[in-house]
Amino acid sequence: MASAVTQEALGRAGGAAAVSIGGAEPFDVERIRQDFPILNQRVHGKPLVYLDNAATSQKPISVINAERDFYLHDCANIHRGVHELSERATRKYEDVRAKVQHLLNAREVHEIVFVRGTTEALNLVASGFGRKLLRPGDEVVITAMEHHSNIVPWQILRDEKGIVLRVAPINDAGELIWEEFERLLGPRTKLVSVAHVSNVLGTINPLKRIVAAAHARNIPVLVDGAQAAPHLRIDVQDLDCDFYTLSSHKLFGPTGVGVLYGKTSWLEALPPYQGGGDMIRAVSFEKTIYNVIPYKFEAGTPNIGATIGFGAAIDYVSALGLENIGGYEHDLLSYATRRLSQVNGLRIIGTAREKAAVISFVIAGIHPHDLGTVLDQEGVAIRTGHHCAEPLMNRFGVPATARASFAFYNTREEVDRLVGAVERAKELLG
Ligand SMILES: Cc1ncc(COP(=O)(O)O)c(C=O)c1O
């Protein structure tokens, strides 16, 4: 995964050292942390250790300022005004579309649809397929590691349209069982919909291989990229996926905005998702002519300020470099895995060979919720529960897990704090 962290940096114990990435600019975590004022606070009297980045990540000051500047100087509705403020707002909003195109290496800017988030993007595709392209008995293939957002929309279609949902199993490490997955691709399969990275296991799925196998059978692929976009460089042309989805708020941007990437031909083929302003070219009581893509899918006033903030987040991660981020996080993940593995009675759930910086774990005799509560008292914020992946919990025979998820502003020192807090919880609860 991504570029190599130097041996010197790997060997350095603890702390927020400036890590040199593959001989390029040093990855100066101390300096980066200054861009995230929220990290510099105490919780229950202890310095905050924020390890709930998979739920939502923190925002750099440039993102906060970009959204604030919009409301201070440019606030107007987009696409419909002839006045200066509306033109400025429209320009800034559309600039972000071009930034997303560049981030994902999409061929065309009109392949980028703004939505509220990954959930809405997945529902948009499910709804379009369900209303126009799927017949009773048609099959959709997902995997056992999906988030509820990539399960429930298909179950709604199963109930309403009689489609069949097939689930590719995973092994004990949390990796897709390739032969089983391939076996599910049949003549009735109309779509494969998979997570790029699991929010619970951290598993990075072999997306290029999945797309190639599906395309060999003329099956399109929809990707849930919510957990991949903050950690990996995404190239939709190289992946050749038909749809890709992500959320701004997991990518250091504001909540309330996300992206659906779709190949031109697919976006042209799908019907509109919602009806309303902006998605039309002409309306009479007899008939409506829809707008061109991507506007056909963007009914109503969007979250303009958040989208502009999202643009600043893209600028921020692009300046750091997603390869650099991946390399740094890879080091952090290895360190955290090593340290947590040394805790007696702790079992890591999700040990795939290809992983992003997410670690789920359980401790014998301690409920994850109690663990999370003690960790909170120690200033360490992790997530506990089923992580919107209940079928995955059942697969591993646990009701819930504790999950530490990392971002590029986390440090080895914070991993040490996590491990110390887990040891303390064991003393108190074990
Ligand atoms: C893998 C995955 N898919 C989808 C989602 C839903 O994202 P959102 O709530 O931003 O729509 C999440 C959120 O945690 C996720 O982790």
Coordinates of C-alpha atoms in Angstrom, one line a residue, residues 32 41 46 132 139 142 250 264 286 305 318 354 356:
I32 CA -0.3 19.1 10.7
Q41 CA -8.4 20.0 24.0
K46 CA -7.0 14.3 29.8
K132 CA -35.7 1.1 -14.6
E139 CA -29.7 -10.5 -8.8
I142 CA -22.8 -7.7 -2.3
K250 CA -15.0 11.2 6.3
T264 CA -21.4 9.0 -18.5
E286 CA -48.1 17.7 -19.7
G305 CA -21.5 26.1 1.9
S318 CA -4.1 16.8 -2.1
E354 CA -4.4 -5.5 2.7
A356 CA -6.5 0.5 5.9

